[in-house]
PDB file of C-alpha atoms in Angstrom:
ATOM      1  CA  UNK A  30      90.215  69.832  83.552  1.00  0.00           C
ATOM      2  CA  UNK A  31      87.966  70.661  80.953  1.00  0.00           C
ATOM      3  CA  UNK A  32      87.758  67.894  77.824  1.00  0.00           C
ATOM      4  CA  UNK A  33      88.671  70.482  75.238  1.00  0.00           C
ATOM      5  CA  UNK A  34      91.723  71.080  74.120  1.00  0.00           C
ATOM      6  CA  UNK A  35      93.785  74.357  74.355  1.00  0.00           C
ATOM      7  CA  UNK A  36      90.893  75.510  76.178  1.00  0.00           C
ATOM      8  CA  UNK A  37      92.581  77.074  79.181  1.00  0.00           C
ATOM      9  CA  UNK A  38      90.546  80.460  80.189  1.00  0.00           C
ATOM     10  CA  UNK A  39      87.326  80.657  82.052  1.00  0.00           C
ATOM     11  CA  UNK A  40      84.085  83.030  80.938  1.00  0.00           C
ATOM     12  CA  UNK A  41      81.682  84.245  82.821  1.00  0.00           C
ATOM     13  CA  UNK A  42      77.945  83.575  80.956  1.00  0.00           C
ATOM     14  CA  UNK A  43      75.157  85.570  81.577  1.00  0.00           C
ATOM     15  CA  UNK A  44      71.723  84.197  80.506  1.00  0.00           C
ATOM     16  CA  UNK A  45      68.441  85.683  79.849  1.00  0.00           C
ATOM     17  CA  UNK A  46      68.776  88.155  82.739  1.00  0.00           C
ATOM     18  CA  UNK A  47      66.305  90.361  80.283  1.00  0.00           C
ATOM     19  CA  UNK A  48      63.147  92.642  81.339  1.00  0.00           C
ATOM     20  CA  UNK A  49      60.333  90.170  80.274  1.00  0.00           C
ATOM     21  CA  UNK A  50      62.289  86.994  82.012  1.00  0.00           C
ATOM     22  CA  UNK A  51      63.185  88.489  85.628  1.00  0.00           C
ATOM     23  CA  UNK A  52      60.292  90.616  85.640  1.00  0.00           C
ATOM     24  CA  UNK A  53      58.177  88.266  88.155  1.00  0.00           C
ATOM     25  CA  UNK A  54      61.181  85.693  88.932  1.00  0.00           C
ATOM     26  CA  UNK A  55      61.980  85.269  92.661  1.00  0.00           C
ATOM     27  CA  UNK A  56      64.367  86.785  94.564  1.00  0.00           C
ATOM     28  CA  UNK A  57      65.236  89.091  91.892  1.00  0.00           C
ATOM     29  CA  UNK A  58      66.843  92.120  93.025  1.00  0.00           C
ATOM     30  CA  UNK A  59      69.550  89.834  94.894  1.00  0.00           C
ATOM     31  CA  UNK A  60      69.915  88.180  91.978  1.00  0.00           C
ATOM     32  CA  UNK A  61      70.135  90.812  90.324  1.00  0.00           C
ATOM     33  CA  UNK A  62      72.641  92.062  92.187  1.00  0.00           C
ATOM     34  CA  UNK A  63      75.254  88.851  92.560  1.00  0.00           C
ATOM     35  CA  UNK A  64      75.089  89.006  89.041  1.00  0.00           C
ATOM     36  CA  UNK A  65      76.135  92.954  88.784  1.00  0.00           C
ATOM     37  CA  UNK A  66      79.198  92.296  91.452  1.00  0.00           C
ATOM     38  CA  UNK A  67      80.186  89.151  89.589  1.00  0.00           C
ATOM     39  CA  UNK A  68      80.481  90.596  86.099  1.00  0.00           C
ATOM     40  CA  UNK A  69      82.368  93.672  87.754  1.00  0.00           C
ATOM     41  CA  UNK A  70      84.970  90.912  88.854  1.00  0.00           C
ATOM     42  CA  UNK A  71      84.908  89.200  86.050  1.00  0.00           C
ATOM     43  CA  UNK A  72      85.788  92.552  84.173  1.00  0.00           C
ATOM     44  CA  UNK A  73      88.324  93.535  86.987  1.00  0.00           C
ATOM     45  CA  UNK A  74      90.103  90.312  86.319  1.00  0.00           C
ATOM     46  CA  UNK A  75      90.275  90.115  82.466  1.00  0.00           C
ATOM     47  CA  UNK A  76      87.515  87.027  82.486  1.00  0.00           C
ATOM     48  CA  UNK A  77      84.930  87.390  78.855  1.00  0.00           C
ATOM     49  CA  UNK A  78      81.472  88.102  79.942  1.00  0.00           C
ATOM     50  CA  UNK A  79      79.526  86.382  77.380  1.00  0.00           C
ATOM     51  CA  UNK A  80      75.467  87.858  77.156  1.00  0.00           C
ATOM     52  CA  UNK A  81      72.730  85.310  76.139  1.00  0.00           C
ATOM     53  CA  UNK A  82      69.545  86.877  75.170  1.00  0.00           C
ATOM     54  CA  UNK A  83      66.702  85.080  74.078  1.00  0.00           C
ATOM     55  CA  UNK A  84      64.112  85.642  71.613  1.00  0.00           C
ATOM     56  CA  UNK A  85      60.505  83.855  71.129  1.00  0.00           C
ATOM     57  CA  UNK A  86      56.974  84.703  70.165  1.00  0.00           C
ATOM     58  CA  UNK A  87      56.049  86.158  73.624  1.00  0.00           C
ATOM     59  CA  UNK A  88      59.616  88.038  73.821  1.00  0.00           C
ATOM     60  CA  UNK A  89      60.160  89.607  70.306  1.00  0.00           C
ATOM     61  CA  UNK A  90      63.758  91.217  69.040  1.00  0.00           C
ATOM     62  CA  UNK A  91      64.019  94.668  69.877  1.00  0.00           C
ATOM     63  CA  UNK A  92      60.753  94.831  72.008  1.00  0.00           C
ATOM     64  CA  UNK A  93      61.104  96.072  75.831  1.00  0.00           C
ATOM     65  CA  UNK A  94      61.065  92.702  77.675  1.00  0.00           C
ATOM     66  CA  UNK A  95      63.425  91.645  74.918  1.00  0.00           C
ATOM     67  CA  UNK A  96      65.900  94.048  76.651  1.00  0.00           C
ATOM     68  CA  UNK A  97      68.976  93.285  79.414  1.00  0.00           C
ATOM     69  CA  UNK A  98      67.901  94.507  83.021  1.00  0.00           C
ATOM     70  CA  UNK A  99      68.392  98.208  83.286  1.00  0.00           C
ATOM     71  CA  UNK A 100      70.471  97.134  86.635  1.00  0.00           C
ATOM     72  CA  UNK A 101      73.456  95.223  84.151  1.00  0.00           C
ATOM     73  CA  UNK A 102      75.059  96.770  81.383  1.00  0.00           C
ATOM     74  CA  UNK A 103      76.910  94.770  78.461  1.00  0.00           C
ATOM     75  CA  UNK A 104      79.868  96.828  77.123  1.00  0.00           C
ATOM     76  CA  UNK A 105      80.303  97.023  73.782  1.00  0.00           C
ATOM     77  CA  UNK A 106      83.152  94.833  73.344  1.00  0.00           C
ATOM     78  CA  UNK A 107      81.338  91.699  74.925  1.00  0.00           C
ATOM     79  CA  UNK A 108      80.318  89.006  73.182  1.00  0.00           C
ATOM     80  CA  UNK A 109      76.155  88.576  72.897  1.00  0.00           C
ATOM     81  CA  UNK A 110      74.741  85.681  71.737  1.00  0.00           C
ATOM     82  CA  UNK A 111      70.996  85.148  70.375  1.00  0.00           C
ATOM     83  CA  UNK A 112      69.322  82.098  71.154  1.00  0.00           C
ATOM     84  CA  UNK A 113      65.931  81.137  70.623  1.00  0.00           C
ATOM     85  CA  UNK A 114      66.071  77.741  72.705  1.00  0.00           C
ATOM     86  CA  UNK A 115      66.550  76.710  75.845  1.00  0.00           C
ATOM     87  CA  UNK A 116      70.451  75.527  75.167  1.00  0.00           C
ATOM     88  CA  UNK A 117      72.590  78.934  74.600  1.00  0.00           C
ATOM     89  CA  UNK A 118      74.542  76.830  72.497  1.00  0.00           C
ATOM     90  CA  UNK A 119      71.798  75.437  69.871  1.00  0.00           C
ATOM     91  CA  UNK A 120      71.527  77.100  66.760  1.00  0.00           C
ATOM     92  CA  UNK A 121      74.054  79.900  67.663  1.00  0.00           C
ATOM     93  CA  UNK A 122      77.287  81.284  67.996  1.00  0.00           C
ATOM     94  CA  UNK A 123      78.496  80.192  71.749  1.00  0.00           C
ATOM     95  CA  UNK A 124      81.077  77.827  70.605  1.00  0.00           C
ATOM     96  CA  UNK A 125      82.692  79.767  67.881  1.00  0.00           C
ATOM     97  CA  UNK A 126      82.724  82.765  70.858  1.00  0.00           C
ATOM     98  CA  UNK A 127      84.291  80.654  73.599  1.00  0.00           C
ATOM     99  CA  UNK A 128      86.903  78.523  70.994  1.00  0.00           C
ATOM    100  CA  UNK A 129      88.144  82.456  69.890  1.00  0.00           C
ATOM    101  CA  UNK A 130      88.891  82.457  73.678  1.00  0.00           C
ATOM    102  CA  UNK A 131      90.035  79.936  74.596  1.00  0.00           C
ATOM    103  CA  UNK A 132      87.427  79.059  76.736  1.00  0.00           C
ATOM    104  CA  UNK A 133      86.864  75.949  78.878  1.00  0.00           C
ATOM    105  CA  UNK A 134      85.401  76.825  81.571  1.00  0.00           C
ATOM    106  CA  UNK A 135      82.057  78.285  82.256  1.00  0.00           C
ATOM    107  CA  UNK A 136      80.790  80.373  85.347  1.00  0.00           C
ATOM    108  CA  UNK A 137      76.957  80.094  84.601  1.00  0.00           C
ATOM    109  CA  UNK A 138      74.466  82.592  85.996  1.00  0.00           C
ATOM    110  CA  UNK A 139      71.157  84.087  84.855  1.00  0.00           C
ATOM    111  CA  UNK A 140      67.531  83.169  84.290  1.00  0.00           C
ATOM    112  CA  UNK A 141      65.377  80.876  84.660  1.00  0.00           C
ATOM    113  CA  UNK A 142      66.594  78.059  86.352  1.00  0.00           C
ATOM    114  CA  UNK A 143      64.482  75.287  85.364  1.00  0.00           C
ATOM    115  CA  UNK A 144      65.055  76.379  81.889  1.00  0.00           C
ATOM    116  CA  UNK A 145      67.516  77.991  79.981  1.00  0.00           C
ATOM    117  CA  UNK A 146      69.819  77.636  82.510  1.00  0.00           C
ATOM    118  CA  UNK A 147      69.723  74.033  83.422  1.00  0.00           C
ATOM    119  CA  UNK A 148      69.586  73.885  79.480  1.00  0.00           C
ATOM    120  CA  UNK A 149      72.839  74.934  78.855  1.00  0.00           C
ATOM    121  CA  UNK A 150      74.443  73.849  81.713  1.00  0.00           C
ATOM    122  CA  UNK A 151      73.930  70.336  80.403  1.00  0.00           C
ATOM    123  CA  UNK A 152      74.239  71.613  76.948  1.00  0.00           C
ATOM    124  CA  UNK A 153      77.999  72.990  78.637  1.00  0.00           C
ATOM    125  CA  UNK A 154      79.158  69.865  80.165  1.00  0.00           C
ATOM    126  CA  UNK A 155      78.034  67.285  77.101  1.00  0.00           C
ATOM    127  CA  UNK A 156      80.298  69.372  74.627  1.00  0.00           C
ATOM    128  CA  UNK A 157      83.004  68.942  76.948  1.00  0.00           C
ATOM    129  CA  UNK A 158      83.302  72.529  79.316  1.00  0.00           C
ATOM    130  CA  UNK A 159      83.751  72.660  82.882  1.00  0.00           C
ATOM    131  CA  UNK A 160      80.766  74.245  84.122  1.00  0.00           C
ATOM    132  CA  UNK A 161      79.850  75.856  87.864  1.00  0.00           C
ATOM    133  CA  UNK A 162      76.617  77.083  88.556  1.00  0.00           C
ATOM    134  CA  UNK A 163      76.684  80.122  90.721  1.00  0.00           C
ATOM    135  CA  UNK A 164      74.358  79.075  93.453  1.00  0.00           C
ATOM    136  CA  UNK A 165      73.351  82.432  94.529  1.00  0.00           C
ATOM    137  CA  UNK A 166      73.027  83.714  90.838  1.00  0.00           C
ATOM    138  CA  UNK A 167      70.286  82.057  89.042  1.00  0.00           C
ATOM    139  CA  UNK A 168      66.337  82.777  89.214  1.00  0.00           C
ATOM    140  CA  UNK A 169      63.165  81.573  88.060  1.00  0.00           C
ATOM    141  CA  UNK A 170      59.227  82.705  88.558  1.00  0.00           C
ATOM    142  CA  UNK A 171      56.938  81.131  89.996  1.00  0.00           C
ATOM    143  CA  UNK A 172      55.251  78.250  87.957  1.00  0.00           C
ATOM    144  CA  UNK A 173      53.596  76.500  90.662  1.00  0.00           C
ATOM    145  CA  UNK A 174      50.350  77.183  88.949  1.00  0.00           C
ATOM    146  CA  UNK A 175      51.281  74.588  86.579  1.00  0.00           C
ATOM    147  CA  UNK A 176      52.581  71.694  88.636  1.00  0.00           C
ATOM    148  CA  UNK A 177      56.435  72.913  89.643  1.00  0.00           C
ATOM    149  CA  UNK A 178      57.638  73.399  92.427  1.00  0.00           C
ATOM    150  CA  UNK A 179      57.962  77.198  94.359  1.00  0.00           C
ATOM    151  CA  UNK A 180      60.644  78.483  93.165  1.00  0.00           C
ATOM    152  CA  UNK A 181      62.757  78.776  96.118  1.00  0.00           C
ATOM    153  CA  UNK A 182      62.823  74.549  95.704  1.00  0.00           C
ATOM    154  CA  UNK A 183      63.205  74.733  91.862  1.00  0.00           C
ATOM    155  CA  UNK A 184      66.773  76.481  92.424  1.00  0.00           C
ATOM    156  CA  UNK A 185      67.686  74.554  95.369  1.00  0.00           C
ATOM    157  CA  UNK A 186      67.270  71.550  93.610  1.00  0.00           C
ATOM    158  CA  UNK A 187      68.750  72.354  90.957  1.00  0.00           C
ATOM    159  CA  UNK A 188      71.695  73.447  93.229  1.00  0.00           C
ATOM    160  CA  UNK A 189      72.057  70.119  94.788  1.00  0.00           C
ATOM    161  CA  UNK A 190      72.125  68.056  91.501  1.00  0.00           C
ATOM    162  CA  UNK A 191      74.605  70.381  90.251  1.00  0.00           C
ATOM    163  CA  UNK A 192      76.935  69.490  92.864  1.00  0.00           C
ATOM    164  CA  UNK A 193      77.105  66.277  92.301  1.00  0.00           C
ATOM    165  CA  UNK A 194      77.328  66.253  88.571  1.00  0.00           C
ATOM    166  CA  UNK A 195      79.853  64.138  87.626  1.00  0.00           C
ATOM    167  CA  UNK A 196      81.790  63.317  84.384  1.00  0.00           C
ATOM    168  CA  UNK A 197      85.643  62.041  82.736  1.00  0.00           C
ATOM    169  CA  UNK A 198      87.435  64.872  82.313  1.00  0.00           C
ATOM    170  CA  UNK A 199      85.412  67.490  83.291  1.00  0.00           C
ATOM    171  CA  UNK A 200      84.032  68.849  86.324  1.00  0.00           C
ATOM    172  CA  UNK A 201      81.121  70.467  87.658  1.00  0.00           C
ATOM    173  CA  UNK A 202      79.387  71.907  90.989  1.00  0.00           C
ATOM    174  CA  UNK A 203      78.071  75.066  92.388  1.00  0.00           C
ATOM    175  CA  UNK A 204      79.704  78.183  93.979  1.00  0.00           C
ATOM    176  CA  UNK A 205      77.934  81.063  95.966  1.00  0.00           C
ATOM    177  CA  UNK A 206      79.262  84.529  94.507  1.00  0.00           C
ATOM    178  CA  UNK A 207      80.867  85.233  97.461  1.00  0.00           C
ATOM    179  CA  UNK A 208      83.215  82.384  96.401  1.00  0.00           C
ATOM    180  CA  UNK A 209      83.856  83.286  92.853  1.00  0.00           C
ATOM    181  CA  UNK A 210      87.874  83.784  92.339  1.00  0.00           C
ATOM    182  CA  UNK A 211      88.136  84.430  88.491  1.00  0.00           C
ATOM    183  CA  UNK A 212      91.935  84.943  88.993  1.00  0.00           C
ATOM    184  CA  UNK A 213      92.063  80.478  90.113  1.00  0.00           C
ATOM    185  CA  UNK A 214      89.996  77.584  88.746  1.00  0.00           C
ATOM    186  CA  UNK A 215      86.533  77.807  89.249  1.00  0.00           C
ATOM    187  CA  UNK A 216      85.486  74.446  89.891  1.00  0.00           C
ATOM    188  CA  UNK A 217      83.414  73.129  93.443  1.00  0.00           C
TER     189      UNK A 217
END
């Protein structure tokens, strides 16, 4: 249903899952894991797996937490795209990637929640994709200290307003991993 036309295939997008961003973030290694299973199905059923990895003062190019998760592994032949804001698709390459594929339709996992991922999600659906977050697939730390909410809350909110996102042409919701059938529509 997406808005963009000739845009047909679906991509799985992986954000931020690197060393310095999941170190502390909750729930991790089942995260972690849904992740894993869902870019081995992705692979098994010809869907791109896109790679975000994000760069900043207190995560510097090339530097250890800079790294992807030892527990994933990008192949070679996938696309990865360097951001340095909270929207994958400001100031970098997404759209050229996904238009060379065809792409209109985003399965969105990765880190953290109440940032780069809600980021781009919204950044997804403005420019016109279908985009479903993976419910079970998406982390953040704690940043209670500051005034948020635990994080268990963060990504269930974030969850339920996702589901109900609503727009012409284009749709939007969650999915647990469980759910995920790359070889239909991925919509809620």
């Amino acid at each position: 249903m997406t808005t963009l036309t000739d845009r047909p295939h679906t991509a799985l997008l992986v954000i931020d899952v690197q060393n310095g961003v999941v170190r502390d973030a909750h729930d991790r290694d089942r995260v972690l894991a849904n992740i894993a299973a869902l870019v081995d199905r992705a692979r098994t059923a010809g869907v791109p797996v896109v790679w975000v990895q994000h760069h900043a003062d207190d995560l510097p190019a090339g530097s250890e937490p800079w790294q992807i998760v030892p527990e994933l592994t990008r192949r070679d032949d996938e696309p990865l795209v360097h951001k340095a804001y909270g929207d994958s698709f400001e100031d970098t390459d997404l759209e050229q990637v996904l238009a060379a594929g065809g792409v209109g339709r985003l399965v969105v996992t990765g880190a953290q929640t109440d940032a780069c991922v809600r980021c781009t999600l919204h950044g997804a659906f403005t420019r016109g994709y279908d985009a479903t977050l993976v419910a079970d697939a998406h982390t953040t730390e704690d940043l209670s200290a500051y005034g948020a909410p635990p994080p268990a809350q963060v990504i269930a909110h974030t969850n339920l307003y996702w589901g109900f996102q609503s727009a012409p042409g284009r749709t939007a919701g969650t999915v647990d991993t469980a759910d995920v059938d790359f070889a239909t529509t991925v919509t809620a």
